[in-house]
């Protein structure tokens, strides 16, 4: 049981780090890089990213972070770990909140961007961009912070575990 708990904790930390890094990359590089781009460029680029990101590697990290963190907590509570499970609980809550932000804000904005249609047919790309960019960036900042907190708590749990 101890080996399974530790493996789940390591997998949770790795996948959470991957997701946290992805959102951080958008916060510090992708969206600032697009800020100076033309409206049609931003819309087209984000439409393409929203299609490209839906792949198995992304889902492994995104869903894996939830599954492995929950599994590490369940195995800890089942007697595999010493001490209070608060870092694991905190990590799980922070990540569920990040997923809620994604589901309630980022995904609907991505869907609206897709529904705008092919960029060359959009009559007012500036309006499409305005409706998307600001709210998406703010929500991404929140999920970046939440994922970074979750990652930090998982690292803390590893330290407490003595590994």
Tab-separated table of N, CA and C in Angstrom:
chain	number	residue	atom	x	y	z
A	1	UNK	N	0.829	-1.197	0.000
A	1	UNK	CA	0.000	0.000	0.000
A	1	UNK	C	0.873	1.260	0.000
A	2	UNK	N	1.978	1.205	0.758
A	2	UNK	CA	2.872	2.359	0.843
A	2	UNK	C	3.476	2.679	-0.524
A	3	UNK	N	3.861	1.663	-1.259
A	3	UNK	CA	4.443	1.871	-2.588
A	3	UNK	C	3.415	2.487	-3.537
A	4	UNK	N	2.197	2.004	-3.490
A	4	UNK	CA	1.131	2.540	-4.346
A	4	UNK	C	0.835	3.999	-3.985
A	5	UNK	N	0.804	4.290	-2.690
A	5	UNK	CA	0.545	5.671	-2.251
A	5	UNK	C	1.653	6.597	-2.722
A	6	UNK	N	2.894	6.160	-2.562
A	6	UNK	CA	4.011	6.994	-2.984
A	6	UNK	C	4.018	7.174	-4.504
A	7	UNK	N	3.744	6.109	-5.236
A	7	UNK	CA	3.687	6.203	-6.705
A	7	UNK	C	2.581	7.165	-7.146
A	8	UNK	N	1.438	7.107	-6.484
A	8	UNK	CA	0.343	8.025	-6.812
A	8	UNK	C	0.746	9.468	-6.507
A	9	UNK	N	1.436	9.674	-5.395
A	9	UNK	CA	1.892	11.015	-5.032
A	9	UNK	C	2.902	11.550	-6.047
A	10	UNK	N	3.814	10.730	-6.475
A	10	UNK	CA	4.792	11.147	-7.493
A	10	UNK	C	4.076	11.463	-8.803
A	11	UNK	N	3.158	10.588	-9.219
A	11	UNK	CA	2.412	10.814	-10.460
A	11	UNK	C	1.568	12.084	-10.361
A	12	UNK	N	0.973	12.319	-9.207
A	12	UNK	CA	0.188	13.542	-8.998
A	12	UNK	C	1.077	14.781	-9.117
A	13	UNK	N	2.243	14.726	-8.511
A	13	UNK	CA	3.159	15.871	-8.541
A	13	UNK	C	3.646	16.140	-9.956
A	14	UNK	N	3.983	15.108	-10.687
A	14	UNK	CA	4.461	15.283	-12.063
A	14	UNK	C	3.361	15.847	-12.952
A	15	UNK	N	2.178	15.236	-12.907
A	15	UNK	CA	1.100	15.709	-13.782
A	15	UNK	C	0.635	17.111	-13.394
A	16	UNK	N	0.614	17.400	-12.103
A	16	UNK	CA	0.232	18.749	-11.666
A	16	UNK	C	1.275	19.763	-12.134
A	17	UNK	N	2.536	19.388	-12.072
A	17	UNK	CA	3.594	20.270	-12.559
A	17	UNK	C	3.458	20.538	-14.051
A	18	UNK	N	3.102	19.511	-14.802
A	18	UNK	CA	2.910	19.686	-16.246
A	18	UNK	C	1.756	20.643	-16.543
A	19	UNK	N	0.642	20.460	-15.871
A	19	UNK	CA	-0.520	21.330	-16.109
A	19	UNK	C	-0.233	22.745	-15.625
A	20	UNK	N	0.375	22.857	-14.467
A	20	UNK	CA	0.731	24.169	-13.944
A	20	UNK	C	1.663	24.892	-14.913
A	21	UNK	N	2.642	24.181	-15.437
A	21	UNK	CA	3.574	24.767	-16.399
A	21	UNK	C	2.901	25.174	-17.696
A	22	UNK	N	1.940	24.377	-18.147
A	22	UNK	CA	1.201	24.725	-19.360
A	22	UNK	C	0.468	26.053	-19.179
A	23	UNK	N	-0.281	26.170	-18.093
A	23	UNK	CA	-1.034	27.404	-17.857
A	23	UNK	C	-0.091	28.587	-17.634
A	24	UNK	N	1.014	28.347	-16.932
A	24	UNK	CA	2.016	29.387	-16.707
A	24	UNK	C	2.612	29.850	-18.034
A	25	UNK	N	2.886	28.908	-18.925
A	25	UNK	CA	3.419	29.253	-20.246
A	25	UNK	C	2.476	30.166	-21.022
A	26	UNK	N	1.183	29.895	-20.940
A	26	UNK	CA	0.214	30.786	-21.577
A	26	UNK	C	0.249	32.162	-20.925
A	27	UNK	N	0.377	32.201	-19.594
A	27	UNK	CA	0.372	33.477	-18.874
A	27	UNK	C	1.572	34.356	-19.176
A	28	UNK	N	2.743	33.733	-19.305
A	28	UNK	CA	3.961	34.535	-19.421
A	28	UNK	C	4.539	34.615	-20.825
A	29	UNK	N	4.044	33.789	-21.761
A	29	UNK	CA	4.634	33.796	-23.096
A	29	UNK	C	3.606	33.857	-24.220
A	30	UNK	N	2.675	32.905	-24.232
A	30	UNK	CA	1.748	32.819	-25.369
A	30	UNK	C	0.861	34.050	-25.465
A	31	UNK	N	0.123	34.350	-24.409
A	31	UNK	CA	-0.816	35.477	-24.484
A	31	UNK	C	-0.089	36.829	-24.564
A	32	UNK	N	1.000	37.047	-23.819
A	32	UNK	CA	1.738	38.299	-24.029
A	32	UNK	C	2.316	38.392	-25.440
A	33	UNK	N	2.736	37.259	-25.998
A	33	UNK	CA	3.252	37.261	-27.360
A	33	UNK	C	2.192	37.614	-28.375
A	34	UNK	N	0.974	37.188	-28.116
A	34	UNK	CA	-0.137	37.496	-29.030
A	34	UNK	C	-0.683	38.905	-28.844
A	35	UNK	N	-0.409	39.512	-27.705
A	35	UNK	CA	-0.977	40.829	-27.385
A	35	UNK	C	-0.722	41.854	-28.487
A	36	UNK	N	0.456	41.833	-29.081
A	36	UNK	CA	0.805	42.814	-30.107
A	36	UNK	C	0.399	42.359	-31.512
A	37	UNK	N	-0.226	41.197	-31.617
A	37	UNK	CA	-0.606	40.660	-32.924
A	37	UNK	C	-1.932	41.235	-33.392
A	38	UNK	N	-2.160	41.120	-34.684
A	38	UNK	CA	-3.412	41.571	-35.285
A	38	UNK	C	-4.579	40.724	-34.777
A	39	UNK	N	-5.766	41.303	-34.816
A	39	UNK	CA	-6.959	40.624	-34.308
A	39	UNK	C	-7.180	39.268	-34.978
A	40	UNK	N	-7.085	39.232	-36.291
A	40	UNK	CA	-7.292	37.962	-37.007
A	40	UNK	C	-6.231	36.935	-36.614
A	41	UNK	N	-5.020	37.376	-36.373
A	41	UNK	CA	-3.945	36.471	-35.968
A	41	UNK	C	-4.247	35.849	-34.612
A	42	UNK	N	-4.695	36.671	-33.676
A	42	UNK	CA	-5.012	36.168	-32.334
A	42	UNK	C	-6.153	35.156	-32.407
A	43	UNK	N	-7.211	35.509	-33.117
A	43	UNK	CA	-8.365	34.619	-33.220
A	43	UNK	C	-7.966	33.303	-33.882
A	44	UNK	N	-7.268	33.376	-34.993
A	44	UNK	CA	-6.870	32.161	-35.713
A	44	UNK	C	-5.907	31.309	-34.882
A	45	UNK	N	-4.944	31.936	-34.245
A	45	UNK	CA	-3.977	31.197	-33.432
A	45	UNK	C	-4.665	30.477	-32.282
A	46	UNK	N	-5.537	31.170	-31.578
A	46	UNK	CA	-6.220	30.530	-30.458
A	46	UNK	C	-7.193	29.458	-30.927
A	47	UNK	N	-7.834	29.658	-32.061
A	47	UNK	CA	-8.687	28.598	-32.612
A	47	UNK	C	-7.854	27.345	-32.888
A	48	UNK	N	-6.689	27.531	-33.462
A	48	UNK	CA	-5.826	26.381	-33.772
A	48	UNK	C	-5.287	25.717	-32.514
A	49	UNK	N	-4.893	26.520	-31.530
A	49	UNK	CA	-4.409	25.965	-30.265
A	49	UNK	C	-5.517	25.171	-29.581
A	50	UNK	N	-6.736	25.697	-29.610
A	50	UNK	CA	-7.854	25.019	-28.949
A	50	UNK	C	-8.159	23.666	-29.576
A	51	UNK	N	-7.867	23.494	-30.839
A	51	UNK	CA	-8.035	22.196	-31.503
A	51	UNK	C	-6.826	21.304	-31.194
A	52	UNK	N	-5.630	21.861	-31.314
A	52	UNK	CA	-4.406	21.073	-31.141
A	52	UNK	C	-4.249	20.527	-29.728
A	53	UNK	N	-4.734	21.272	-28.734
A	53	UNK	CA	-4.501	20.865	-27.346
A	53	UNK	C	-5.339	19.658	-26.945
A	54	UNK	N	-6.378	19.380	-27.691
A	54	UNK	CA	-7.223	18.233	-27.356
A	54	UNK	C	-6.587	16.951	-27.884
A	55	UNK	N	-5.638	16.460	-27.113
A	55	UNK	CA	-4.916	15.246	-27.484
A	55	UNK	C	-4.629	14.425	-26.232
A	56	UNK	N	-4.184	13.224	-26.436
A	56	UNK	CA	-3.947	12.318	-25.324
A	56	UNK	C	-2.915	12.790	-24.317
A	57	UNK	N	-1.868	13.444	-24.788
A	57	UNK	CA	-0.833	13.932	-23.869
A	57	UNK	C	-1.374	15.008	-22.942
A	58	UNK	N	-2.177	15.921	-23.501
A	58	UNK	CA	-2.795	16.946	-22.657
A	58	UNK	C	-3.738	16.295	-21.652
A	59	UNK	N	-4.588	15.383	-22.134
A	59	UNK	CA	-5.555	14.750	-21.240
A	59	UNK	C	-4.873	13.927	-20.155
A	60	UNK	N	-3.746	13.290	-20.487
A	60	UNK	CA	-3.000	12.544	-19.470
A	60	UNK	C	-2.615	13.461	-18.310
A	61	UNK	N	-2.102	14.644	-18.629
A	61	UNK	CA	-1.723	15.577	-17.575
A	61	UNK	C	-2.927	16.179	-16.882
A	62	UNK	N	-3.884	16.654	-17.662
A	62	UNK	CA	-5.037	17.386	-17.104
A	62	UNK	C	-5.910	16.479	-16.239
A	63	UNK	N	-6.277	15.329	-16.759
A	63	UNK	CA	-7.102	14.395	-15.995
A	63	UNK	C	-6.239	13.641	-14.976
A	64	UNK	N	-5.015	13.327	-15.378
A	64	UNK	CA	-4.113	12.616	-14.477
A	64	UNK	C	-3.854	13.375	-13.191
A	65	UNK	N	-3.718	14.687	-13.271
A	65	UNK	CA	-3.483	15.486	-12.063
A	65	UNK	C	-4.628	15.304	-11.067
A	66	UNK	N	-5.837	15.270	-11.564
A	66	UNK	CA	-7.000	15.063	-10.689
A	66	UNK	C	-7.020	13.635	-10.142
A	67	UNK	N	-6.906	12.676	-11.027
A	67	UNK	CA	-7.007	11.267	-10.632
A	67	UNK	C	-5.883	10.877	-9.672
A	68	UNK	N	-4.659	11.242	-9.998
A	68	UNK	CA	-3.531	10.838	-9.147
A	68	UNK	C	-3.537	11.557	-7.797
A	69	UNK	N	-3.956	12.821	-7.782
A	69	UNK	CA	-4.040	13.543	-6.499
A	69	UNK	C	-5.117	12.923	-5.620
A	70	UNK	N	-6.267	12.635	-6.212
A	70	UNK	CA	-7.349	11.995	-5.451
A	70	UNK	C	-6.917	10.611	-4.962
A	71	UNK	N	-6.248	9.854	-5.825
A	71	UNK	CA	-5.775	8.525	-5.440
A	71	UNK	C	-4.755	8.609	-4.303
A	72	UNK	N	-3.835	9.557	-4.388
A	72	UNK	CA	-2.852	9.724	-3.308
A	72	UNK	C	-3.553	10.040	-1.989
A	73	UNK	N	-4.586	10.868	-2.044
A	73	UNK	CA	-5.338	11.206	-0.829
A	73	UNK	C	-6.077	9.980	-0.294
A	74	UNK	N	-6.748	9.250	-1.162
A	74	UNK	CA	-7.487	8.052	-0.733
A	74	UNK	C	-6.535	7.037	-0.105
A	75	UNK	N	-5.403	6.818	-0.740
A	75	UNK	CA	-4.443	5.852	-0.195
A	75	UNK	C	-3.830	6.345	1.112
A	76	UNK	N	-3.641	7.650	1.239
A	76	UNK	CA	-3.143	8.219	2.499
A	76	UNK	C	-4.161	7.972	3.607
A	77	UNK	N	-5.419	8.247	3.296
A	77	UNK	CA	-6.475	8.069	4.300
A	77	UNK	C	-6.675	6.600	4.653
A	78	UNK	N	-6.388	5.721	3.701
A	78	UNK	CA	-6.531	4.284	3.944
A	78	UNK	C	-5.395	3.734	4.798
A	79	UNK	N	-4.474	4.578	5.200
A	79	UNK	CA	-3.437	4.146	6.123
A	79	UNK	C	-2.052	4.041	5.546
A	80	UNK	N	-1.894	4.495	4.323
A	80	UNK	CA	-0.582	4.380	3.701
A	80	UNK	C	0.374	5.490	4.061
A	81	UNK	N	-0.117	6.576	4.672
A	81	UNK	CA	0.771	7.699	4.941
A	81	UNK	C	0.714	8.135	6.384
A	82	UNK	N	1.785	8.773	6.828
A	82	UNK	CA	1.847	9.288	8.187
A	82	UNK	C	1.344	10.725	8.206
A	83	UNK	N	0.840	11.148	9.341
A	83	UNK	CA	0.463	12.542	9.520
A	83	UNK	C	-0.858	12.904	8.870
A	84	UNK	N	-1.203	14.158	9.035
A	84	UNK	CA	-2.462	14.685	8.502
A	84	UNK	C	-2.380	14.836	6.987
A	85	UNK	N	-3.489	14.658	6.320
A	85	UNK	CA	-3.491	14.716	4.849
A	85	UNK	C	-3.716	16.118	4.290
A	86	UNK	N	-3.505	17.164	5.089
A	86	UNK	CA	-3.909	18.512	4.666
A	86	UNK	C	-3.244	19.010	3.390
A	87	UNK	N	-1.959	18.747	3.142
A	87	UNK	CA	-1.414	19.184	1.849
A	87	UNK	C	-2.114	18.513	0.667
A	88	UNK	N	-2.464	17.242	0.814
A	88	UNK	CA	-3.170	16.540	-0.257
A	88	UNK	C	-4.583	17.088	-0.431
A	89	UNK	N	-5.249	17.346	0.664
A	89	UNK	CA	-6.600	17.923	0.595
A	89	UNK	C	-6.534	19.295	-0.068
A	90	UNK	N	-5.578	20.108	0.359
A	90	UNK	CA	-5.421	21.445	-0.227
A	90	UNK	C	-5.110	21.386	-1.710
A	91	UNK	N	-4.233	20.460	-2.110
A	91	UNK	CA	-3.889	20.312	-3.522
A	91	UNK	C	-5.103	19.904	-4.337
A	92	UNK	N	-5.869	18.973	-3.822
A	92	UNK	CA	-7.062	18.511	-4.540
A	92	UNK	C	-8.085	19.635	-4.659
A	93	UNK	N	-8.316	20.363	-3.587
A	93	UNK	CA	-9.280	21.479	-3.635
A	93	UNK	C	-8.812	22.550	-4.611
A	94	UNK	N	-7.543	22.911	-4.553
A	94	UNK	CA	-7.024	23.938	-5.469
A	94	UNK	C	-7.166	23.499	-6.919
A	95	UNK	N	-6.884	22.228	-7.190
A	95	UNK	CA	-6.978	21.766	-8.576
A	95	UNK	C	-8.428	21.667	-9.044
A	96	UNK	N	-9.314	21.223	-8.182
A	96	UNK	CA	-10.740	21.189	-8.551
A	96	UNK	C	-11.227	22.607	-8.847
A	97	UNK	N	-10.780	23.576	-8.075
A	97	UNK	CA	-11.149	24.974	-8.356
A	97	UNK	C	-10.579	25.430	-9.705
A	98	UNK	N	-9.348	25.040	-10.022
A	98	UNK	CA	-8.761	25.380	-11.325
A	98	UNK	C	-9.559	24.738	-12.456
A	99	UNK	N	-9.983	23.505	-12.251
A	99	UNK	CA	-10.798	22.834	-13.262
A	99	UNK	C	-12.161	23.523	-13.407
A	100	UNK	N	-12.692	24.016	-12.298
A	100	UNK	CA	-13.965	24.737	-12.348
A	100	UNK	C	-13.820	26.029	-13.155
A	101	UNK	N	-12.724	26.741	-12.948
A	101	UNK	CA	-12.463	27.954	-13.734
A	101	UNK	C	-12.372	27.589	-15.217
A	102	UNK	N	-11.654	26.525	-15.506
A	102	UNK	CA	-11.519	26.077	-16.893
A	102	UNK	C	-12.891	25.760	-17.486
A	103	UNK	N	-13.690	25.014	-16.750
A	103	UNK	CA	-14.997	24.595	-17.246
A	103	UNK	C	-16.016	25.712	-17.353
A	104	UNK	N	-15.938	26.661	-16.437
A	104	UNK	CA	-16.941	27.732	-16.420
A	104	UNK	C	-16.544	28.951	-17.252
A	105	UNK	N	-15.239	29.147	-17.467
A	105	UNK	CA	-14.801	30.357	-18.181
A	105	UNK	C	-14.020	30.010	-19.449
A	106	UNK	N	-12.887	29.334	-19.305
A	106	UNK	CA	-12.012	29.125	-20.462
A	106	UNK	C	-12.657	28.296	-21.568
A	107	UNK	N	-13.270	27.180	-21.220
A	107	UNK	CA	-13.880	26.334	-22.251
A	107	UNK	C	-15.032	27.048	-22.961
A	108	UNK	N	-15.956	27.697	-22.255
A	108	UNK	CA	-16.998	28.439	-22.982
A	108	UNK	C	-16.428	29.536	-23.891
A	109	UNK	N	-15.382	30.208	-23.449
A	109	UNK	CA	-14.748	31.218	-24.302
A	109	UNK	C	-14.098	30.568	-25.518
A	110	UNK	N	-13.446	29.421	-25.325
A	110	UNK	CA	-12.871	28.688	-26.450
A	110	UNK	C	-13.960	28.267	-27.434
A	111	UNK	N	-15.085	27.789	-26.896
A	111	UNK	CA	-16.192	27.374	-27.755
A	111	UNK	C	-16.774	28.551	-28.529
A	112	UNK	N	-16.910	29.701	-27.877
A	112	UNK	CA	-17.418	30.894	-28.565
A	112	UNK	C	-16.463	31.317	-29.673
A	113	UNK	N	-15.181	31.196	-29.422
A	113	UNK	CA	-14.185	31.532	-30.439
A	113	UNK	C	-14.316	30.606	-31.642
A	114	UNK	N	-14.533	29.344	-31.378
A	114	UNK	CA	-14.721	28.377	-32.465
A	114	UNK	C	-16.015	28.666	-33.239
A	115	UNK	N	-17.055	29.025	-32.514
A	115	UNK	CA	-18.348	29.307	-33.152
A	115	UNK	C	-18.316	30.579	-33.997
A	116	UNK	N	-17.307	31.414	-33.790
A	116	UNK	CA	-17.174	32.617	-34.617
A	116	UNK	C	-16.889	32.245	-36.065
A	117	UNK	N	-16.408	31.029	-36.277
A	117	UNK	CA	-16.177	30.535	-37.627
A	117	UNK	C	-14.776	30.806	-38.118
A	118	UNK	N	-14.530	30.432	-39.378
A	118	UNK	CA	-13.206	30.661	-39.967
A	118	UNK	C	-12.843	32.147	-39.916
A	119	UNK	N	-11.607	32.421	-39.554
A	119	UNK	CA	-11.179	33.797	-39.298
A	119	UNK	C	-11.370	34.696	-40.515
A	120	UNK	N	-11.198	34.150	-41.707
A	120	UNK	CA	-11.342	34.987	-42.909
A	120	UNK	C	-12.795	35.388	-43.158
A	121	UNK	N	-13.744	34.734	-42.487
A	121	UNK	CA	-15.165	35.074	-42.663
A	121	UNK	C	-15.733	35.910	-41.524
A	122	UNK	N	-14.931	36.189	-40.510
A	122	UNK	CA	-15.408	36.976	-39.368
A	122	UNK	C	-15.448	38.446	-39.767
A	123	UNK	N	-16.637	39.039	-39.674
A	123	UNK	CA	-16.822	40.434	-40.093
A	123	UNK	C	-16.083	41.409	-39.169
A	124	UNK	N	-16.101	41.147	-37.875
A	124	UNK	CA	-15.473	42.058	-36.913
A	124	UNK	C	-14.547	41.268	-35.980
A	125	UNK	N	-13.345	40.932	-36.450
A	125	UNK	CA	-12.434	40.139	-35.609
A	125	UNK	C	-12.023	40.866	-34.330
A	126	UNK	N	-12.035	42.194	-34.356
A	126	UNK	CA	-11.682	42.943	-33.139
A	126	UNK	C	-12.705	42.686	-32.033
A	127	UNK	N	-13.979	42.619	-32.392
A	127	UNK	CA	-15.023	42.349	-31.398
A	127	UNK	C	-14.904	40.929	-30.859
A	128	UNK	N	-14.608	39.976	-31.739
A	128	UNK	CA	-14.423	38.584	-31.307
A	128	UNK	C	-13.238	38.506	-30.349
A	129	UNK	N	-12.180	39.178	-30.687
A	129	UNK	CA	-10.986	39.180	-29.832
A	129	UNK	C	-11.292	39.813	-28.478
A	130	UNK	N	-11.963	40.967	-28.475
A	130	UNK	CA	-12.291	41.652	-27.210
A	130	UNK	C	-13.136	40.770	-26.298
A	131	UNK	N	-14.087	40.055	-26.881
A	131	UNK	CA	-14.957	39.195	-26.081
A	131	UNK	C	-14.188	38.001	-25.495
A	132	UNK	N	-13.106	37.630	-26.156
A	132	UNK	CA	-12.348	36.450	-25.755
A	132	UNK	C	-11.144	36.764	-24.867
A	133	UNK	N	-10.277	37.627	-25.347
A	133	UNK	CA	-8.923	37.748	-24.795
A	133	UNK	C	-8.869	38.155	-23.321
A	134	UNK	N	-9.492	39.248	-22.957
A	134	UNK	CA	-9.417	39.721	-21.572
A	134	UNK	C	-9.960	38.720	-20.569
A	135	UNK	N	-11.200	38.237	-20.772
A	135	UNK	CA	-11.731	37.253	-19.818
A	135	UNK	C	-10.923	35.950	-19.782
A	136	UNK	N	-10.430	35.520	-20.937
A	136	UNK	CA	-9.666	34.273	-20.988
A	136	UNK	C	-8.354	34.426	-20.226
A	137	UNK	N	-7.667	35.543	-20.431
A	137	UNK	CA	-6.389	35.775	-19.752
A	137	UNK	C	-6.593	35.860	-18.233
A	138	UNK	N	-7.630	36.567	-17.795
A	138	UNK	CA	-7.892	36.657	-16.346
A	138	UNK	C	-8.171	35.275	-15.750
A	139	UNK	N	-9.005	34.493	-16.426
A	139	UNK	CA	-9.321	33.154	-15.925
A	139	UNK	C	-8.071	32.276	-15.941
A	140	UNK	N	-7.254	32.400	-16.973
A	140	UNK	CA	-6.023	31.616	-17.028
A	140	UNK	C	-5.074	31.988	-15.893
A	141	UNK	N	-5.041	33.255	-15.521
A	141	UNK	CA	-4.212	33.668	-14.386
A	141	UNK	C	-4.674	32.964	-13.114
A	142	UNK	N	-5.982	32.914	-12.908
A	142	UNK	CA	-6.511	32.238	-11.721
A	142	UNK	C	-6.160	30.757	-11.716
A	143	UNK	N	-6.346	30.095	-12.863
A	143	UNK	CA	-6.058	28.662	-12.862
A	143	UNK	C	-4.557	28.401	-12.780
A	144	UNK	N	-3.732	29.315	-13.268
A	144	UNK	CA	-2.286	29.186	-13.108
A	144	UNK	C	-1.908	29.247	-11.632
A	145	UNK	N	-2.450	30.220	-10.932
A	145	UNK	CA	-2.163	30.366	-9.496
A	145	UNK	C	-2.655	29.142	-8.729
A	146	UNK	N	-3.875	28.705	-9.018
A	146	UNK	CA	-4.434	27.547	-8.318
A	146	UNK	C	-3.612	26.286	-8.572
A	147	UNK	N	-3.190	26.086	-9.808
A	147	UNK	CA	-2.369	24.909	-10.121
A	147	UNK	C	-0.988	25.006	-9.485
A	148	UNK	N	-0.428	26.193	-9.440
A	148	UNK	CA	0.876	26.369	-8.786
A	148	UNK	C	0.758	26.079	-7.287
A	149	UNK	N	-0.332	26.512	-6.684
A	149	UNK	CA	-0.571	26.198	-5.270
A	149	UNK	C	-0.698	24.690	-5.084
A	150	UNK	N	-1.478	24.038	-5.943
A	150	UNK	CA	-1.646	22.585	-5.852
A	150	UNK	C	-0.305	21.870	-6.009
A	151	UNK	N	0.483	22.314	-6.974
A	151	UNK	CA	1.804	21.719	-7.188
A	151	UNK	C	2.687	21.903	-5.949
A	152	UNK	N	2.701	23.110	-5.399
A	152	UNK	CA	3.488	23.371	-4.192
A	152	UNK	C	3.062	22.506	-3.021
A	153	UNK	N	1.768	22.304	-2.875
A	153	UNK	CA	1.280	21.448	-1.790
A	153	UNK	C	1.672	19.984	-1.993
A	154	UNK	N	1.667	19.537	-3.240
A	154	UNK	CA	2.110	18.162	-3.514
A	154	UNK	C	3.604	18.004	-3.232
A	155	UNK	N	4.380	19.004	-3.588
A	155	UNK	CA	5.815	18.963	-3.269
A	155	UNK	C	5.998	18.949	-1.750
A	156	UNK	N	5.218	19.772	-1.049
A	156	UNK	CA	5.280	19.795	0.408
A	156	UNK	C	4.974	18.399	0.964
A	157	UNK	N	3.956	17.735	0.413
A	157	UNK	CA	3.617	16.376	0.871
A	157	UNK	C	4.788	15.422	0.626
A	158	UNK	N	5.464	15.573	-0.497
A	158	UNK	CA	6.644	14.733	-0.749
A	158	UNK	C	7.733	14.987	0.300
A	159	UNK	N	7.939	16.253	0.639
A	159	UNK	CA	8.931	16.597	1.678
A	159	UNK	C	8.527	15.991	3.011
A	160	UNK	N	7.250	16.137	3.369
A	160	UNK	CA	6.766	15.578	4.632
A	160	UNK	C	6.903	14.061	4.633
A	161	UNK	N	6.798	13.470	3.478
A	161	UNK	CA	6.909	12.023	3.332
A	161	UNK	C	8.358	11.560	3.550
A	162	UNK	N	9.296	12.520	3.542
A	162	UNK	CA	10.687	12.183	3.796
A	162	UNK	C	11.440	11.675	2.603
A	163	UNK	N	10.944	11.985	1.439
A	163	UNK	CA	11.588	11.476	0.209
A	163	UNK	C	12.300	12.585	-0.495
